[in-house]
PDB file of C-alpha atoms in Angstrom:
ATOM      1  CA  UNK Z   5    -207.976 117.602 -78.938  1.00 89.00           C
ATOM      2  CA  UNK Z   6    -204.864 116.261 -76.910  1.00 94.00           C
ATOM      3  CA  UNK Z   7    -201.832 114.942 -78.368  1.00 95.00           C
ATOM      4  CA  UNK Z   8    -202.904 111.442 -77.232  1.00 96.00           C
ATOM      5  CA  UNK Z   9    -206.331 111.870 -78.810  1.00 96.00           C
ATOM      6  CA  UNK Z  10    -204.854 112.765 -81.964  1.00 96.00           C
ATOM      7  CA  UNK Z  11    -202.441 109.828 -81.794  1.00 97.00           C
ATOM      8  CA  UNK Z  12    -205.295 107.397 -81.108  1.00 97.00           C
ATOM      9  CA  UNK Z  13    -207.452 109.212 -83.891  1.00 96.00           C
ATOM     10  CA  UNK Z  14    -204.552 108.307 -86.449  1.00 96.00           C
ATOM     11  CA  UNK Z  15    -204.630 104.898 -85.182  1.00 96.00           C
ATOM     12  CA  UNK Z  16    -201.314 104.958 -83.448  1.00 97.00           C
ATOM     13  CA  UNK Z  17    -200.374 103.631 -80.160  1.00 96.00           C
ATOM     14  CA  UNK Z  18    -200.092 106.387 -77.418  1.00 96.00           C
ATOM     15  CA  UNK Z  19    -196.631 106.387 -75.740  1.00 95.00           C
ATOM     16  CA  UNK Z  20    -195.021 109.182 -73.401  1.00 95.00           C
ATOM     17  CA  UNK Z  21    -192.166 109.504 -76.298  1.00 95.00           C
ATOM     18  CA  UNK Z  22    -194.710 110.017 -79.023  1.00 96.00           C
ATOM     19  CA  UNK Z  23    -196.846 112.438 -76.967  1.00 97.00           C
ATOM     20  CA  UNK Z  24    -193.284 114.361 -76.186  1.00 97.00           C
ATOM     21  CA  UNK Z  25    -192.249 114.337 -79.762  1.00 97.00           C
ATOM     22  CA  UNK Z  26    -195.548 115.562 -81.092  1.00 97.00           C
ATOM     23  CA  UNK Z  27    -195.235 118.506 -78.349  1.00 97.00           C
ATOM     24  CA  UNK Z  28    -191.772 119.151 -79.223  1.00 97.00           C
ATOM     25  CA  UNK Z  29    -192.161 119.579 -83.024  1.00 97.00           C
ATOM     26  CA  UNK Z  30    -195.208 121.727 -82.548  1.00 96.00           C
ATOM     27  CA  UNK Z  31    -193.368 123.744 -80.186  1.00 96.00           C
ATOM     28  CA  UNK Z  32    -190.332 123.954 -82.120  1.00 94.00           C
ATOM     29  CA  UNK Z  33    -189.458 125.689 -85.585  1.00 91.00           C
ATOM     30  CA  UNK Z  34    -188.251 123.391 -88.319  1.00 95.00           C
ATOM     31  CA  UNK Z  35    -186.398 121.124 -85.845  1.00 97.00           C
ATOM     32  CA  UNK Z  36    -183.954 118.254 -87.066  1.00 96.00           C
ATOM     33  CA  UNK Z  37    -183.971 114.813 -85.719  1.00 96.00           C
ATOM     34  CA  UNK Z  38    -181.302 115.627 -83.119  1.00 96.00           C
ATOM     35  CA  UNK Z  39    -183.043 118.890 -81.997  1.00 97.00           C
ATOM     36  CA  UNK Z  40    -186.238 116.695 -81.751  1.00 97.00           C
ATOM     37  CA  UNK Z  41    -184.570 113.814 -79.685  1.00 97.00           C
ATOM     38  CA  UNK Z  42    -183.126 116.533 -77.254  1.00 97.00           C
ATOM     39  CA  UNK Z  43    -186.767 118.092 -76.887  1.00 97.00           C
ATOM     40  CA  UNK Z  44    -188.204 114.704 -76.120  1.00 97.00           C
ATOM     41  CA  UNK Z  45    -185.568 113.707 -73.662  1.00 97.00           C
ATOM     42  CA  UNK Z  46    -186.087 116.913 -71.976  1.00 96.00           C
ATOM     43  CA  UNK Z  47    -189.763 115.979 -71.555  1.00 96.00           C
ATOM     44  CA  UNK Z  48    -189.579 112.464 -70.648  1.00 96.00           C
ATOM     45  CA  UNK Z  49    -185.911 111.362 -70.127  1.00 94.00           C
ATOM     46  CA  UNK Z  50    -183.839 108.892 -71.902  1.00 93.00           C
ATOM     47  CA  UNK Z  51    -185.384 107.922 -75.535  1.00 95.00           C
ATOM     48  CA  UNK Z  52    -183.036 106.351 -78.213  1.00 94.00           C
ATOM     49  CA  UNK Z  53    -182.185 108.130 -81.497  1.00 94.00           C
ATOM     50  CA  UNK Z  54    -183.660 105.140 -83.233  1.00 95.00           C
ATOM     51  CA  UNK Z  55    -187.029 105.245 -81.424  1.00 95.00           C
ATOM     52  CA  UNK Z  56    -187.088 109.099 -82.287  1.00 96.00           C
ATOM     53  CA  UNK Z  57    -186.668 108.475 -85.988  1.00 97.00           C
ATOM     54  CA  UNK Z  58    -189.374 105.614 -85.868  1.00 96.00           C
ATOM     55  CA  UNK Z  59    -191.771 107.978 -84.122  1.00 97.00           C
ATOM     56  CA  UNK Z  60    -190.836 110.853 -86.658  1.00 97.00           C
ATOM     57  CA  UNK Z  61    -191.817 108.247 -89.361  1.00 97.00           C
ATOM     58  CA  UNK Z  62    -194.955 107.163 -87.999  1.00 97.00           C
ATOM     59  CA  UNK Z  63    -196.099 110.647 -87.148  1.00 97.00           C
ATOM     60  CA  UNK Z  64    -195.351 111.923 -90.538  1.00 97.00           C
ATOM     61  CA  UNK Z  65    -196.969 109.014 -92.350  1.00 97.00           C
ATOM     62  CA  UNK Z  66    -200.295 109.650 -90.258  1.00 97.00           C
ATOM     63  CA  UNK Z  67    -199.860 113.338 -91.280  1.00 95.00           C
ATOM     64  CA  UNK Z  68    -199.709 114.629 -87.591  1.00 97.00           C
ATOM     65  CA  UNK Z  69    -196.098 116.369 -88.551  1.00 97.00           C
ATOM     66  CA  UNK Z  70    -194.592 117.322 -91.715  1.00 96.00           C
ATOM     67  CA  UNK Z  71    -191.106 116.446 -93.022  1.00 96.00           C
ATOM     68  CA  UNK Z  72    -189.303 118.669 -95.310  1.00 94.00           C
ATOM     69  CA  UNK Z  73    -185.990 118.336 -96.953  1.00 92.00           C
ATOM     70  CA  UNK Z  74    -184.092 121.480 -97.966  1.00 89.00           C
ATOM     71  CA  UNK Z  75    -181.399 120.616-100.308  1.00 88.00           C
ATOM     72  CA  UNK Z  76    -178.081 120.261 -98.472  1.00 87.00           C
ATOM     73  CA  UNK Z  77    -179.777 120.260 -95.048  1.00 87.00           C
ATOM     74  CA  UNK Z  78    -180.821 117.414 -92.971  1.00 91.00           C
ATOM     75  CA  UNK Z  79    -184.654 116.661 -92.764  1.00 95.00           C
ATOM     76  CA  UNK Z  80    -186.580 119.102 -90.713  1.00 96.00           C
ATOM     77  CA  UNK Z  81    -190.055 118.515 -89.080  1.00 98.00           C
ATOM     78  CA  UNK Z  82    -192.889 120.969 -88.412  1.00 97.00           C
ATOM     79  CA  UNK Z  83    -196.253 120.798 -86.794  1.00 96.00           C
ATOM     80  CA  UNK Z  84    -198.044 123.007 -89.493  1.00 95.00           C
ATOM     81  CA  UNK Z  85    -199.893 120.397 -91.531  1.00 93.00           C
ATOM     82  CA  UNK Z  86    -203.195 120.291 -93.616  1.00 86.00           C
ATOM     83  CA  UNK Z  87    -202.335 123.558 -95.595  1.00 84.00           C
ATOM     84  CA  UNK Z  88    -200.077 123.847 -98.864  1.00 77.00           C
ATOM     85  CA  UNK Z  89    -197.500 126.362 -97.574  1.00 86.00           C
ATOM     86  CA  UNK Z  90    -193.987 126.828 -98.651  1.00 88.00           C
ATOM     87  CA  UNK Z  91    -190.739 127.867 -97.107  1.00 91.00           C
ATOM     88  CA  UNK Z  92    -187.978 130.206 -97.077  1.00 92.00           C
ATOM     89  CA  UNK Z  93    -184.336 128.843 -96.567  1.00 93.00           C
ATOM     90  CA  UNK Z  94    -181.463 131.089 -95.643  1.00 93.00           C
ATOM     91  CA  UNK Z  95    -178.291 130.022 -97.491  1.00 91.00           C
ATOM     92  CA  UNK Z  96    -176.100 131.590 -94.757  1.00 90.00           C
ATOM     93  CA  UNK Z  97    -177.453 130.072 -91.530  1.00 90.00           C
ATOM     94  CA  UNK Z  98    -179.927 127.697 -92.718  1.00 89.00           C
ATOM     95  CA  UNK Z  99    -183.075 129.475 -90.985  1.00 91.00           C
ATOM     96  CA  UNK Z 100    -186.315 128.256 -92.491  1.00 93.00           C
ATOM     97  CA  UNK Z 101    -189.466 130.023 -92.168  1.00 93.00           C
ATOM     98  CA  UNK Z 102    -192.897 129.366 -93.297  1.00 93.00           C
ATOM     99  CA  UNK Z 103    -194.695 131.253 -96.275  1.00 90.00           C
ATOM    100  CA  UNK Z 104    -198.163 130.858 -97.200  1.00 85.00           C
ATOM    101  CA  UNK Z 105    -199.141 129.683-100.848  1.00 76.00           C
ATOM    102  CA  UNK Z 106    -199.551 132.312-103.602  1.00 67.00           C
ATOM    103  CA  UNK Z 107    -202.760 134.164-103.318  1.00 60.00           C
ATOM    104  CA  UNK Z 108    -205.739 132.591-105.022  1.00 56.00           C
ATOM    105  CA  UNK Z 109    -207.005 129.217-105.148  1.00 57.00           C
ATOM    106  CA  UNK Z 110    -203.912 127.320-104.641  1.00 56.00           C
ATOM    107  CA  UNK Z 111    -202.668 128.211-108.020  1.00 54.00           C
ATOM    108  CA  UNK Z 112    -199.241 126.471-107.244  1.00 64.00           C
ATOM    109  CA  UNK Z 113    -201.224 123.008-107.628  1.00 65.00           C
ATOM    110  CA  UNK Z 114    -201.781 123.680-111.310  1.00 73.00           C
ATOM    111  CA  UNK Z 115    -198.773 122.824-113.336  1.00 77.00           C
ATOM    112  CA  UNK Z 116    -198.514 123.704-116.994  1.00 78.00           C
ATOM    113  CA  UNK Z 117    -198.675 119.982-117.536  1.00 85.00           C
ATOM    114  CA  UNK Z 118    -199.873 117.215-114.918  1.00 83.00           C
ATOM    115  CA  UNK Z 119    -198.655 114.317-117.079  1.00 91.00           C
ATOM    116  CA  UNK Z 120    -201.877 112.492-115.809  1.00 90.00           C
ATOM    117  CA  UNK Z 121    -200.991 112.949-112.192  1.00 88.00           C
ATOM    118  CA  UNK Z 122    -203.714 113.659-109.501  1.00 85.00           C
ATOM    119  CA  UNK Z 123    -201.842 116.623-107.596  1.00 79.00           C
ATOM    120  CA  UNK Z 124    -202.717 117.203-103.975  1.00 77.00           C
ATOM    121  CA  UNK Z 125    -199.634 119.129-102.741  1.00 76.00           C
ATOM    122  CA  UNK Z 126    -196.821 121.359-104.046  1.00 77.00           C
ATOM    123  CA  UNK Z 127    -193.428 122.014-102.488  1.00 81.00           C
ATOM    124  CA  UNK Z 128    -191.805 125.353-103.173  1.00 82.00           C
ATOM    125  CA  UNK Z 129    -188.556 126.237-101.552  1.00 87.00           C
ATOM    126  CA  UNK Z 130    -187.311 130.120-101.752  1.00 88.00           C
ATOM    127  CA  UNK Z 131    -183.590 130.320-101.333  1.00 91.00           C
ATOM    128  CA  UNK Z 132    -182.008 133.650-100.136  1.00 93.00           C
ATOM    129  CA  UNK Z 133    -180.376 135.299 -97.139  1.00 94.00           C
ATOM    130  CA  UNK Z 134    -182.450 136.219 -94.010  1.00 92.00           C
ATOM    131  CA  UNK Z 135    -182.245 139.670 -92.747  1.00 93.00           C
ATOM    132  CA  UNK Z 136    -179.283 138.827 -90.118  1.00 93.00           C
ATOM    133  CA  UNK Z 137    -177.102 137.220 -92.942  1.00 93.00           C
ATOM    134  CA  UNK Z 138    -177.754 140.041 -95.388  1.00 91.00           C
ATOM    135  CA  UNK Z 139    -176.688 142.480 -93.055  1.00 91.00           C
ATOM    136  CA  UNK Z 140    -173.437 140.772 -92.258  1.00 86.00           C
ATOM    137  CA  UNK Z 141    -170.353 142.161 -94.391  1.00 82.00           C
ATOM    138  CA  UNK Z 142    -169.241 140.132 -97.200  1.00 73.00           C
ATOM    139  CA  UNK Z 143    -165.841 138.619 -96.959  1.00 63.00           C
TER     140      UNK Z 143
END
């Protein structure tokens, strides 16, 4: 399915900027809004940052892209949706890496007490240092 068909299927208006945004997010690696905007501009020319934010919101709401918000970091966007994966975040450089959910039948969706909630997603963020930051001498 093409990005335009996915947008139509989600009930969204198809524009060159939205197609470029979807392609940029999917080709990127946990991009922030500024990086997404740069990628969209590289594909279609000028687009306002406000238009990028509006499109990010619409595509996130339609579940065509996913927004994550690591603490102390700007929101990031990724094209991997529809599964319950988690993230590793480097405290040194801010790199973000996908991590599949723990082995089994999504055990992370079974809290010790659900307080009556119907749970459909869990978000786990593992924090540490990536290999490059771990190899740097400490100051």
